[in-house]
């Protein structure tokens, strides 16, 4: 049994704040402060460049990758951490396309995160081989899988609505048609049970600053199925992905297995924070996280619909068909969210009209759900959102 009271105590959340935005940026794990301080003072400060060997900086991407692998149903040695999610999308998609040189279609859906689509567009232009990006509605994905498709590239959980794709079913359908799969787990890892190995996924990528609480801009991860690890083409052939980086060979030779998907120098301080954040997951049962998350989301939906009827549910009502977030629509969603934030209930807004709320059982319980809805009701009933300063959009929404 997972003790969520104990996990809650491992995060630093300001007094008076109900934090429902861990689906965008996870809160600070208390242990990360000490770990980063030690990395700065003891390792960097005391060991200087020797830290690459004596403090294990060089192997951090694989060590931390193995810790993430446990949370996404991947075997040890199949996940490596570093760079950004956009870079990892590019790498995975390029490797997948190279496995199907006779096909030209990349299939995705309109619920995919824009950067994934942008990276696909950029890669298509760079390759100059006539590839096309085909974007369909989420419910049309299965029917669009055919023998003309090279790669199926999807985000498992829609960042706006929380709608959840069936990874196993779509991967099986794709493989039956000879299609390679790339899954983005940005809103899945740490939010719900993921079974990459069991589903047969070929590639997967994800960020670590949301449900994994790695901190702003924390490094991303990439998974390569073991059956592809020795042959996957590393499109970004950086020196850390070389078979022997410190041989300083003039020509590139890909490293062993997933190591070839390393690109640049590891972000040591960021990896230290992420490693400490992952300590929170030791002993946590993902099935318990999922059950509790669904219950909290269901409670939130019921209370909001009963007390704030002007808001329209944008997420699937069935908890098994959504991730760990709930979204509502309103024409004035942005100022409503600003009014909530000003009163200590932190969610976020996604254009054009979506208010997003993330529910992470590690630090959110029933009391926070009820408290958040009480504030939301006050904002809606009193029209408290309709102030000029709430309408002025900031750079980050």
mmCIF file of C-alpha atoms in Angstrom:
data_model
loop_
_atom_site.group_PDB
_atom_site.id
_atom_site.type_symbol
_atom_site.label_atom_id
_atom_site.label_comp_id
_atom_site.label_asym_id
_atom_site.label_seq_id
_atom_site.Cartn_x
_atom_site.Cartn_y
_atom_site.Cartn_z
ATOM 1 C CA UNK A 1 0.000 0.000 0.000
ATOM 2 C CA UNK A 2 1.430 3.373 -1.029
ATOM 3 C CA UNK A 3 1.404 5.970 1.753
ATOM 4 C CA UNK A 4 0.469 9.215 0.013
ATOM 5 C CA UNK A 5 0.712 11.172 3.261
ATOM 6 C CA UNK A 6 4.371 10.192 3.372
ATOM 7 C CA UNK A 7 5.006 11.134 -0.246
ATOM 8 C CA UNK A 8 3.294 14.505 0.270
ATOM 9 C CA UNK A 9 5.830 15.371 2.960
ATOM 10 C CA UNK A 10 8.628 14.924 0.412
ATOM 11 C CA UNK A 11 7.601 17.988 -1.602
ATOM 12 C CA UNK A 12 7.991 21.692 -0.907
ATOM 13 C CA UNK A 13 4.630 23.304 -1.679
ATOM 14 C CA UNK A 14 4.000 26.841 -0.377
ATOM 15 C CA UNK A 15 1.477 27.260 2.426
ATOM 16 C CA UNK A 16 -1.958 28.263 1.214
ATOM 17 C CA UNK A 17 -1.423 26.840 -2.285
ATOM 18 C CA UNK A 18 -3.401 24.050 -3.927
ATOM 19 C CA UNK A 19 -1.087 22.943 -6.707
ATOM 20 C CA UNK A 20 -2.945 21.420 -9.650
ATOM 21 C CA UNK A 21 -0.295 22.054 -12.303
ATOM 22 C CA UNK A 22 2.097 19.150 -11.818
ATOM 23 C CA UNK A 23 1.122 18.100 -15.351
ATOM 24 C CA UNK A 24 3.069 21.161 -16.527
ATOM 25 C CA UNK A 25 5.797 21.536 -13.881
ATOM 26 C CA UNK A 26 6.112 19.252 -10.883
ATOM 27 C CA UNK A 27 6.804 20.840 -7.482
ATOM 28 C CA UNK A 28 10.216 20.806 -5.826
ATOM 29 C CA UNK A 29 11.145 17.556 -4.054
ATOM 30 C CA UNK A 30 12.790 18.441 -0.746
ATOM 31 C CA UNK A 31 15.630 15.990 -1.424
ATOM 32 C CA UNK A 32 16.542 17.763 -4.662
ATOM 33 C CA UNK A 33 17.711 20.841 -2.777
ATOM 34 C CA UNK A 34 20.267 18.893 -0.765
ATOM 35 C CA UNK A 35 21.352 16.809 -3.744
ATOM 36 C CA UNK A 36 21.971 19.814 -5.962
ATOM 37 C CA UNK A 37 23.806 21.609 -3.144
ATOM 38 C CA UNK A 38 26.054 18.567 -2.712
ATOM 39 C CA UNK A 39 26.665 18.344 -6.440
ATOM 40 C CA UNK A 40 27.708 21.985 -6.512
ATOM 41 C CA UNK A 41 29.821 22.122 -3.368
ATOM 42 C CA UNK A 42 31.239 18.618 -2.909
ATOM 43 C CA UNK A 43 31.412 17.317 -6.458
ATOM 44 C CA UNK A 44 31.954 20.333 -8.711
ATOM 45 C CA UNK A 45 33.531 22.474 -6.002
ATOM 46 C CA UNK A 46 35.695 19.809 -4.415
ATOM 47 C CA UNK A 47 36.445 17.421 -7.254
ATOM 48 C CA UNK A 48 36.426 19.795 -10.194
ATOM 49 C CA UNK A 49 36.860 17.987 -13.502
ATOM 50 C CA UNK A 50 37.659 14.764 -11.658
ATOM 51 C CA UNK A 51 33.918 14.532 -10.954
ATOM 52 C CA UNK A 52 33.320 13.043 -14.390
ATOM 53 C CA UNK A 53 34.914 9.865 -13.076
ATOM 54 C CA UNK A 54 34.889 10.077 -9.270
ATOM 55 C CA UNK A 55 31.310 11.373 -8.950
ATOM 56 C CA UNK A 56 29.919 9.280 -11.793
ATOM 57 C CA UNK A 57 28.828 12.194 -13.963
ATOM 58 C CA UNK A 58 29.685 10.359 -17.168
ATOM 59 C CA UNK A 59 27.312 7.467 -16.499
ATOM 60 C CA UNK A 60 24.432 9.555 -15.119
ATOM 61 C CA UNK A 61 22.356 9.382 -18.330
ATOM 62 C CA UNK A 62 22.161 5.595 -18.159
ATOM 63 C CA UNK A 63 21.855 5.313 -14.370
ATOM 64 C CA UNK A 64 18.971 7.780 -14.262
ATOM 65 C CA UNK A 65 17.542 6.214 -17.409
ATOM 66 C CA UNK A 66 17.277 2.857 -15.669
ATOM 67 C CA UNK A 67 15.347 4.485 -12.824
ATOM 68 C CA UNK A 68 12.851 5.937 -15.305
ATOM 69 C CA UNK A 69 12.663 2.618 -17.149
ATOM 70 C CA UNK A 70 11.026 1.028 -14.113
ATOM 71 C CA UNK A 71 8.205 3.558 -14.287
ATOM 72 C CA UNK A 72 7.477 3.083 -17.986
ATOM 73 C CA UNK A 73 7.658 -0.688 -18.308
ATOM 74 C CA UNK A 74 11.042 -0.771 -20.031
ATOM 75 C CA UNK A 75 13.945 -3.152 -19.372
ATOM 76 C CA UNK A 76 17.192 -1.943 -17.862
ATOM 77 C CA UNK A 77 19.602 -0.565 -20.426
ATOM 78 C CA UNK A 78 16.908 0.652 -22.827
ATOM 79 C CA UNK A 79 16.487 4.264 -21.649
ATOM 80 C CA UNK A 80 18.980 7.123 -21.689
ATOM 81 C CA UNK A 81 18.508 10.683 -20.411
ATOM 82 C CA UNK A 82 19.808 13.975 -21.768
ATOM 83 C CA UNK A 83 19.065 16.893 -24.079
ATOM 84 C CA UNK A 84 15.484 18.149 -24.565
ATOM 85 C CA UNK A 85 12.266 16.411 -25.546
ATOM 86 C CA UNK A 86 12.311 18.076 -28.965
ATOM 87 C CA UNK A 87 15.767 16.615 -29.602
ATOM 88 C CA UNK A 88 14.625 13.162 -28.505
ATOM 89 C CA UNK A 89 11.545 13.343 -30.759
ATOM 90 C CA UNK A 90 13.812 14.207 -33.682
ATOM 91 C CA UNK A 91 16.154 11.321 -32.920
ATOM 92 C CA UNK A 92 13.395 8.757 -32.496
ATOM 93 C CA UNK A 93 11.509 9.837 -35.595
ATOM 94 C CA UNK A 94 14.643 9.924 -37.756
ATOM 95 C CA UNK A 95 15.647 6.440 -36.596
ATOM 96 C CA UNK A 96 12.141 5.130 -37.212
ATOM 97 C CA UNK A 97 11.985 6.565 -40.723
ATOM 98 C CA UNK A 98 15.359 5.006 -41.550
ATOM 99 C CA UNK A 99 13.832 1.611 -40.740
ATOM 100 C CA UNK A 100 11.185 2.077 -43.474
ATOM 101 C CA UNK A 101 13.066 3.633 -46.412
ATOM 102 C CA UNK A 102 10.366 2.596 -48.894
ATOM 103 C CA UNK A 103 7.557 4.525 -47.155
ATOM 104 C CA UNK A 104 6.919 8.253 -46.951
ATOM 105 C CA UNK A 105 4.026 8.908 -44.535
ATOM 106 C CA UNK A 106 4.363 9.979 -40.909
ATOM 107 C CA UNK A 107 0.970 9.536 -39.225
ATOM 108 C CA UNK A 108 0.024 11.624 -36.198
ATOM 109 C CA UNK A 109 -3.077 13.219 -34.724
ATOM 110 C CA UNK A 110 -4.406 16.687 -34.011
ATOM 111 C CA UNK A 111 -4.061 16.079 -30.276
ATOM 112 C CA UNK A 112 -0.309 15.683 -30.502
ATOM 113 C CA UNK A 113 1.840 18.286 -28.811
ATOM 114 C CA UNK A 114 2.818 20.926 -31.394
ATOM 115 C CA UNK A 115 6.576 20.535 -30.928
ATOM 116 C CA UNK A 116 6.345 16.898 -32.052
ATOM 117 C CA UNK A 117 4.649 18.027 -35.247
ATOM 118 C CA UNK A 118 7.131 20.867 -35.701
ATOM 119 C CA UNK A 119 10.063 18.486 -35.379
ATOM 120 C CA UNK A 120 8.468 16.183 -37.945
ATOM 121 C CA UNK A 121 8.019 19.076 -40.359
ATOM 122 C CA UNK A 122 11.632 20.146 -39.890
ATOM 123 C CA UNK A 123 12.964 16.622 -40.364
ATOM 124 C CA UNK A 124 10.886 16.180 -43.531
ATOM 125 C CA UNK A 125 12.334 19.372 -44.972
ATOM 126 C CA UNK A 126 15.877 18.374 -44.010
ATOM 127 C CA UNK A 127 15.595 14.908 -45.525
ATOM 128 C CA UNK A 128 14.111 16.224 -48.765
ATOM 129 C CA UNK A 129 12.882 12.758 -49.735
ATOM 130 C CA UNK A 130 9.205 13.483 -50.232
ATOM 131 C CA UNK A 131 7.947 12.463 -46.799
ATOM 132 C CA UNK A 132 4.595 13.845 -45.693
ATOM 133 C CA UNK A 133 3.081 14.423 -42.277
ATOM 134 C CA UNK A 134 -0.500 13.186 -42.143
ATOM 135 C CA UNK A 135 -2.475 14.556 -39.187
ATOM 136 C CA UNK A 136 -5.904 13.115 -38.420
ATOM 137 C CA UNK A 137 -8.382 13.428 -35.566
ATOM 138 C CA UNK A 138 -7.499 11.215 -32.573
ATOM 139 C CA UNK A 139 -10.455 8.914 -33.172
ATOM 140 C CA UNK A 140 -9.390 8.449 -36.806
ATOM 141 C CA UNK A 141 -5.863 7.211 -36.087
ATOM 142 C CA UNK A 142 -6.607 3.492 -36.119
ATOM 143 C CA UNK A 143 -8.411 3.670 -39.448
ATOM 144 C CA UNK A 144 -5.599 5.710 -41.023
ATOM 145 C CA UNK A 145 -2.921 3.096 -40.320
ATOM 146 C CA UNK A 146 -2.008 1.451 -43.601
ATOM 147 C CA UNK A 147 0.861 0.070 -45.620
ATOM 148 C CA UNK A 148 1.780 3.528 -46.920
ATOM 149 C CA UNK A 149 2.633 4.686 -43.393
ATOM 150 C CA UNK A 150 6.248 4.540 -42.275
ATOM 151 C CA UNK A 151 5.873 5.812 -38.701
ATOM 152 C CA UNK A 152 3.018 6.251 -36.260
ATOM 153 C CA UNK A 153 3.995 9.144 -33.950
ATOM 154 C CA UNK A 154 1.589 9.853 -31.090
ATOM 155 C CA UNK A 155 1.504 11.427 -27.654
ATOM 156 C CA UNK A 156 -0.184 8.866 -25.426
ATOM 157 C CA UNK A 157 -2.056 11.468 -23.344
ATOM 158 C CA UNK A 158 -3.417 14.575 -25.071
ATOM 159 C CA UNK A 159 -1.842 17.603 -23.405
ATOM 160 C CA UNK A 160 -5.044 19.635 -23.705
ATOM 161 C CA UNK A 161 -7.879 17.257 -22.855
ATOM 162 C CA UNK A 162 -6.133 14.335 -21.177
ATOM 163 C CA UNK A 163 -7.595 11.858 -23.689
ATOM 164 C CA UNK A 164 -5.659 8.584 -23.513
ATOM 165 C CA UNK A 165 -4.653 6.500 -26.533
ATOM 166 C CA UNK A 166 -4.594 2.695 -26.288
ATOM 167 C CA UNK A 167 -0.867 2.157 -26.785
ATOM 168 C CA UNK A 168 -1.000 -1.633 -26.976
ATOM 169 C CA UNK A 169 -3.861 -1.766 -29.473
ATOM 170 C CA UNK A 170 -2.504 0.943 -31.771
ATOM 171 C CA UNK A 171 1.018 -0.488 -31.671
ATOM 172 C CA UNK A 172 -0.323 -3.927 -32.596
ATOM 173 C CA UNK A 173 -2.328 -2.432 -35.464
ATOM 174 C CA UNK A 174 0.719 -0.500 -36.639
ATOM 175 C CA UNK A 175 3.014 -3.517 -36.544
ATOM 176 C CA UNK A 176 0.504 -5.593 -38.479
ATOM 177 C CA UNK A 177 0.827 -3.010 -41.253
ATOM 178 C CA UNK A 178 4.627 -2.839 -41.011
ATOM 179 C CA UNK A 179 4.564 0.573 -39.298
ATOM 180 C CA UNK A 180 7.185 1.682 -36.731
ATOM 181 C CA UNK A 181 5.863 3.401 -33.592
ATOM 182 C CA UNK A 182 7.126 6.448 -31.699
ATOM 183 C CA UNK A 183 5.291 7.273 -28.453
ATOM 184 C CA UNK A 184 5.589 10.547 -26.537
ATOM 185 C CA UNK A 185 5.127 9.912 -22.808
ATOM 186 C CA UNK A 186 5.337 13.526 -21.633
ATOM 187 C CA UNK A 187 1.966 13.278 -19.878
ATOM 188 C CA UNK A 188 2.213 9.567 -19.069
ATOM 189 C CA UNK A 189 5.477 8.910 -17.237
ATOM 190 C CA UNK A 190 4.750 9.167 -13.529
ATOM 191 C CA UNK A 191 1.038 9.713 -14.142
ATOM 192 C CA UNK A 192 -0.163 6.244 -15.071
ATOM 193 C CA UNK A 193 1.209 2.724 -15.585
ATOM 194 C CA UNK A 194 3.057 2.409 -18.893
ATOM 195 C CA UNK A 195 4.168 -0.894 -20.397
ATOM 196 C CA UNK A 196 6.520 -0.169 -23.290
ATOM 197 C CA UNK A 197 7.909 -3.689 -23.440
ATOM 198 C CA UNK A 198 4.516 -5.350 -23.137
ATOM 199 C CA UNK A 199 2.970 -3.150 -25.798
ATOM 200 C CA UNK A 200 5.840 -3.729 -28.216
ATOM 201 C CA UNK A 201 6.574 -0.027 -28.697
ATOM 202 C CA UNK A 202 9.580 0.628 -30.922
ATOM 203 C CA UNK A 203 10.607 4.057 -29.610
ATOM 204 C CA UNK A 204 9.389 6.317 -26.831
ATOM 205 C CA UNK A 205 10.394 9.723 -25.549
ATOM 206 C CA UNK A 206 9.349 11.900 -22.654
ATOM 207 C CA UNK A 207 10.162 14.852 -20.457
ATOM 208 C CA UNK A 208 10.927 14.670 -16.747
ATOM 209 C CA UNK A 209 9.792 18.043 -15.423
ATOM 210 C CA UNK A 210 6.078 17.199 -15.213
ATOM 211 C CA UNK A 211 4.963 14.180 -13.181
ATOM 212 C CA UNK A 212 8.573 13.101 -12.527
ATOM 213 C CA UNK A 213 9.303 16.451 -10.817
ATOM 214 C CA UNK A 214 12.790 16.906 -12.241
ATOM 215 C CA UNK A 215 12.641 20.720 -12.270
ATOM 216 C CA UNK A 216 12.276 23.454 -14.912
ATOM 217 C CA UNK A 217 13.893 22.336 -18.153
ATOM 218 C CA UNK A 218 14.910 18.953 -16.710
ATOM 219 C CA UNK A 219 16.436 16.643 -19.350
ATOM 220 C CA UNK A 220 14.325 14.347 -21.491
ATOM 221 C CA UNK A 221 14.590 10.599 -22.040
ATOM 222 C CA UNK A 222 14.478 8.254 -25.002
ATOM 223 C CA UNK A 223 13.613 4.558 -25.109
ATOM 224 C CA UNK A 224 14.751 2.233 -27.878
ATOM 225 C CA UNK A 225 13.323 -1.288 -27.915
ATOM 226 C CA UNK A 226 16.154 -3.775 -27.338
ATOM 227 C CA UNK A 227 15.480 -5.395 -30.713
ATOM 228 C CA UNK A 228 16.403 -2.107 -32.428
ATOM 229 C CA UNK A 229 19.125 -0.889 -30.087
ATOM 230 C CA UNK A 230 22.102 -2.112 -32.097
ATOM 231 C CA UNK A 231 20.788 -0.947 -35.462
ATOM 232 C CA UNK A 232 18.871 2.276 -34.775
ATOM 233 C CA UNK A 233 20.420 5.123 -36.727
ATOM 234 C CA UNK A 234 21.502 8.054 -34.514
ATOM 235 C CA UNK A 235 20.631 11.006 -36.733
ATOM 236 C CA UNK A 236 22.262 13.426 -34.290
ATOM 237 C CA UNK A 237 25.691 11.850 -34.081
ATOM 238 C CA UNK A 238 27.057 13.789 -31.135
ATOM 239 C CA UNK A 239 30.304 12.905 -29.431
ATOM 240 C CA UNK A 240 28.617 11.397 -26.371
ATOM 241 C CA UNK A 241 26.892 8.891 -28.620
ATOM 242 C CA UNK A 242 30.218 7.771 -30.104
ATOM 243 C CA UNK A 243 31.476 4.289 -29.325
ATOM 244 C CA UNK A 244 34.555 5.798 -27.674
ATOM 245 C CA UNK A 245 34.030 9.544 -27.024
ATOM 246 C CA UNK A 246 37.500 10.124 -25.624
ATOM 247 C CA UNK A 247 39.277 8.405 -28.482
ATOM 248 C CA UNK A 248 38.514 11.606 -30.401
ATOM 249 C CA UNK A 249 38.260 9.738 -33.678
ATOM 250 C CA UNK A 250 37.695 11.952 -36.733
ATOM 251 C CA UNK A 251 34.789 9.737 -37.866
ATOM 252 C CA UNK A 252 31.656 8.721 -35.997
ATOM 253 C CA UNK A 253 31.025 5.181 -34.790
ATOM 254 C CA UNK A 254 27.718 4.648 -32.961
ATOM 255 C CA UNK A 255 27.886 3.521 -29.363
ATOM 256 C CA UNK A 256 26.504 0.308 -27.959
ATOM 257 C CA UNK A 257 22.736 0.037 -27.799
ATOM 258 C CA UNK A 258 20.809 3.021 -26.479
ATOM 259 C CA UNK A 259 24.096 4.797 -25.709
ATOM 260 C CA UNK A 260 24.133 5.855 -29.365
ATOM 261 C CA UNK A 261 21.165 8.121 -28.597
ATOM 262 C CA UNK A 262 23.275 10.309 -26.343
ATOM 263 C CA UNK A 263 24.175 13.581 -28.055
ATOM 264 C CA UNK A 264 25.813 16.310 -26.000
ATOM 265 C CA UNK A 265 27.512 16.620 -22.633
ATOM 266 C CA UNK A 266 25.212 15.505 -19.786
ATOM 267 C CA UNK A 267 23.575 18.334 -17.774
ATOM 268 C CA UNK A 268 25.096 17.157 -14.511
ATOM 269 C CA UNK A 269 23.348 19.531 -12.100
ATOM 270 C CA UNK A 270 19.938 18.953 -13.701
ATOM 271 C CA UNK A 271 20.490 15.197 -13.620
ATOM 272 C CA UNK A 272 21.341 15.389 -9.929
ATOM 273 C CA UNK A 273 18.021 17.126 -9.235
ATOM 274 C CA UNK A 274 16.151 14.566 -11.333
ATOM 275 C CA UNK A 275 17.873 11.643 -9.637
ATOM 276 C CA UNK A 276 16.827 12.987 -6.243
ATOM 277 C CA UNK A 277 13.276 13.522 -7.505
ATOM 278 C CA UNK A 278 13.104 9.894 -8.578
ATOM 279 C CA UNK A 279 13.807 8.846 -4.979
ATOM 280 C CA UNK A 280 10.181 9.774 -4.265
ATOM 281 C CA UNK A 281 9.066 6.897 -6.491
ATOM 282 C CA UNK A 282 10.897 4.221 -4.517
ATOM 283 C CA UNK A 283 8.195 2.011 -3.065
ATOM 284 C CA UNK A 284 5.367 3.765 -4.917
ATOM 285 C CA UNK A 285 2.873 1.445 -6.619
ATOM 286 C CA UNK A 286 1.846 2.866 -9.994
ATOM 287 C CA UNK A 287 -1.421 0.938 -9.861
ATOM 288 C CA UNK A 288 -2.277 2.741 -6.618
ATOM 289 C CA UNK A 289 -1.317 6.060 -8.180
ATOM 290 C CA UNK A 290 -3.634 5.342 -11.090
ATOM 291 C CA UNK A 291 -6.596 4.298 -8.941
ATOM 292 C CA UNK A 292 -6.270 7.330 -6.706
ATOM 293 C CA UNK A 293 -5.760 9.686 -9.635
ATOM 294 C CA UNK A 294 -8.959 8.501 -11.323
ATOM 295 C CA UNK A 295 -10.891 8.879 -8.067
ATOM 296 C CA UNK A 296 -9.620 12.434 -7.525
ATOM 297 C CA UNK A 297 -10.381 13.428 -11.104
ATOM 298 C CA UNK A 298 -13.876 11.913 -10.916
ATOM 299 C CA UNK A 299 -14.543 13.804 -7.701
ATOM 300 C CA UNK A 300 -13.358 17.058 -9.265
ATOM 301 C CA UNK A 301 -15.535 16.592 -12.352
ATOM 302 C CA UNK A 302 -18.618 15.851 -10.279
ATOM 303 C CA UNK A 303 -18.136 18.850 -8.002
ATOM 304 C CA UNK A 304 -17.356 21.293 -10.818
ATOM 305 C CA UNK A 305 -20.329 20.219 -12.907
ATOM 306 C CA UNK A 306 -22.617 20.553 -9.885
ATOM 307 C CA UNK A 307 -21.306 23.908 -8.683
ATOM 308 C CA UNK A 308 -19.902 25.618 -11.804
ATOM 309 C CA UNK A 309 -22.314 24.748 -14.644
ATOM 310 C CA UNK A 310 -20.889 27.403 -16.964
ATOM 311 C CA UNK A 311 -17.777 25.254 -17.434
ATOM 312 C CA UNK A 312 -17.906 22.526 -20.080
ATOM 313 C CA UNK A 313 -16.000 19.282 -19.574
ATOM 314 C CA UNK A 314 -13.326 18.825 -22.250
ATOM 315 C CA UNK A 315 -11.804 15.593 -20.917
ATOM 316 C CA UNK A 316 -13.187 12.072 -21.338
ATOM 317 C CA UNK A 317 -15.703 11.333 -18.598
ATOM 318 C CA UNK A 318 -14.514 7.731 -18.334
ATOM 319 C CA UNK A 319 -11.436 7.787 -16.091
ATOM 320 C CA UNK A 320 -9.865 4.818 -17.882
ATOM 321 C CA UNK A 321 -9.797 6.864 -21.083
ATOM 322 C CA UNK A 322 -7.897 9.879 -19.747
ATOM 323 C CA UNK A 323 -4.575 10.599 -18.101
ATOM 324 C CA UNK A 324 -4.106 12.302 -14.745
ATOM 325 C CA UNK A 325 -5.639 15.655 -15.642
ATOM 326 C CA UNK A 326 -9.061 17.215 -16.125
ATOM 327 C CA UNK A 327 -9.809 20.030 -18.557
ATOM 328 C CA UNK A 328 -12.818 22.323 -18.764
ATOM 329 C CA UNK A 329 -13.741 24.803 -21.487
ATOM 330 C CA UNK A 330 -14.949 28.365 -21.100
ATOM 331 C CA UNK A 331 -14.735 31.342 -23.509
ATOM 332 C CA UNK A 332 -12.962 33.296 -20.762
ATOM 333 C CA UNK A 333 -10.754 30.462 -19.616
ATOM 334 C CA UNK A 334 -7.612 32.566 -19.351
ATOM 335 C CA UNK A 335 -8.874 35.241 -16.921
ATOM 336 C CA UNK A 336 -10.710 32.595 -14.916
ATOM 337 C CA UNK A 337 -7.445 30.725 -14.435
ATOM 338 C CA UNK A 338 -5.631 33.936 -13.456
ATOM 339 C CA UNK A 339 -8.284 34.611 -10.825
ATOM 340 C CA UNK A 340 -7.822 31.095 -9.460
ATOM 341 C CA UNK A 341 -4.040 31.416 -9.352
ATOM 342 C CA UNK A 342 -4.370 34.758 -7.569
ATOM 343 C CA UNK A 343 -6.357 32.916 -4.887
ATOM 344 C CA UNK A 344 -3.881 30.081 -4.436
ATOM 345 C CA UNK A 345 -5.340 27.442 -6.776
ATOM 346 C CA UNK A 346 -2.724 26.890 -9.465
ATOM 347 C CA UNK A 347 -3.680 25.242 -12.736
ATOM 348 C CA UNK A 348 -2.983 26.522 -16.237
ATOM 349 C CA UNK A 349 -4.601 27.564 -19.517
ATOM 350 C CA UNK A 350 -4.226 26.199 -23.017
ATOM 351 C CA UNK A 351 -5.512 28.052 -26.051
ATOM 352 C CA UNK A 352 -8.101 28.661 -27.155
ATOM 353 C CA UNK A 353 -10.371 28.058 -24.158
ATOM 354 C CA UNK A 354 -9.109 25.240 -21.893
ATOM 355 C CA UNK A 355 -8.522 25.362 -18.144
ATOM 356 C CA UNK A 356 -6.259 22.448 -17.154
ATOM 357 C CA UNK A 357 -5.988 20.828 -13.749
ATOM 358 C CA UNK A 358 -3.506 18.060 -12.917
ATOM 359 C CA UNK A 359 -4.093 15.571 -10.109
ATOM 360 C CA UNK A 360 -1.048 13.884 -8.647
ATOM 361 C CA UNK A 361 -1.793 11.654 -5.640
ATOM 362 C CA UNK A 362 1.785 12.026 -4.433
ATOM 363 C CA UNK A 363 0.808 15.428 -3.030
ATOM 364 C CA UNK A 364 -2.891 16.020 -3.854
ATOM 365 C CA UNK A 365 -5.790 14.525 -1.895
ATOM 366 C CA UNK A 366 -9.545 14.891 -1.530
ATOM 367 C CA UNK A 367 -9.231 17.970 0.683
ATOM 368 C CA UNK A 368 -7.331 19.834 -2.035
ATOM 369 C CA UNK A 369 -9.921 18.856 -4.633
ATOM 370 C CA UNK A 370 -12.778 20.163 -2.537
ATOM 371 C CA UNK A 371 -10.860 23.312 -1.642
ATOM 372 C CA UNK A 372 -10.062 24.033 -5.285
ATOM 373 C CA UNK A 373 -13.688 23.670 -6.362
ATOM 374 C CA UNK A 374 -14.833 25.954 -3.540
ATOM 375 C CA UNK A 375 -12.513 28.692 -4.832
ATOM 376 C CA UNK A 376 -13.554 28.060 -8.432
ATOM 377 C CA UNK A 377 -17.203 28.444 -7.433
ATOM 378 C CA UNK A 378 -16.454 31.775 -5.756
ATOM 379 C CA UNK A 379 -14.657 33.003 -8.867
ATOM 380 C CA UNK A 380 -17.476 31.954 -11.181
ATOM 381 C CA UNK A 381 -20.444 33.004 -9.023
ATOM 382 C CA UNK A 382 -18.964 36.411 -8.278
ATOM 383 C CA UNK A 383 -17.563 37.094 -11.755
ATOM 384 C CA UNK A 384 -14.251 37.671 -9.973
ATOM 385 C CA UNK A 385 -12.302 36.805 -13.114
ATOM 386 C CA UNK A 386 -13.492 39.876 -15.013
ATOM 387 C CA UNK A 387 -10.691 42.251 -14.087
ATOM 388 C CA UNK A 388 -8.444 43.953 -16.662
ATOM 389 C CA UNK A 389 -5.256 42.530 -15.159
ATOM 390 C CA UNK A 390 -6.601 38.972 -15.402
ATOM 391 C CA UNK A 391 -7.233 39.438 -19.135
ATOM 392 C CA UNK A 392 -3.663 40.505 -19.928
ATOM 393 C CA UNK A 393 -1.849 37.412 -21.146
ATOM 394 C CA UNK A 394 1.616 36.661 -19.822
ATOM 395 C CA UNK A 395 4.331 35.028 -21.923
ATOM 396 C CA UNK A 396 3.655 31.652 -20.258
ATOM 397 C CA UNK A 397 -0.010 30.689 -19.868
#
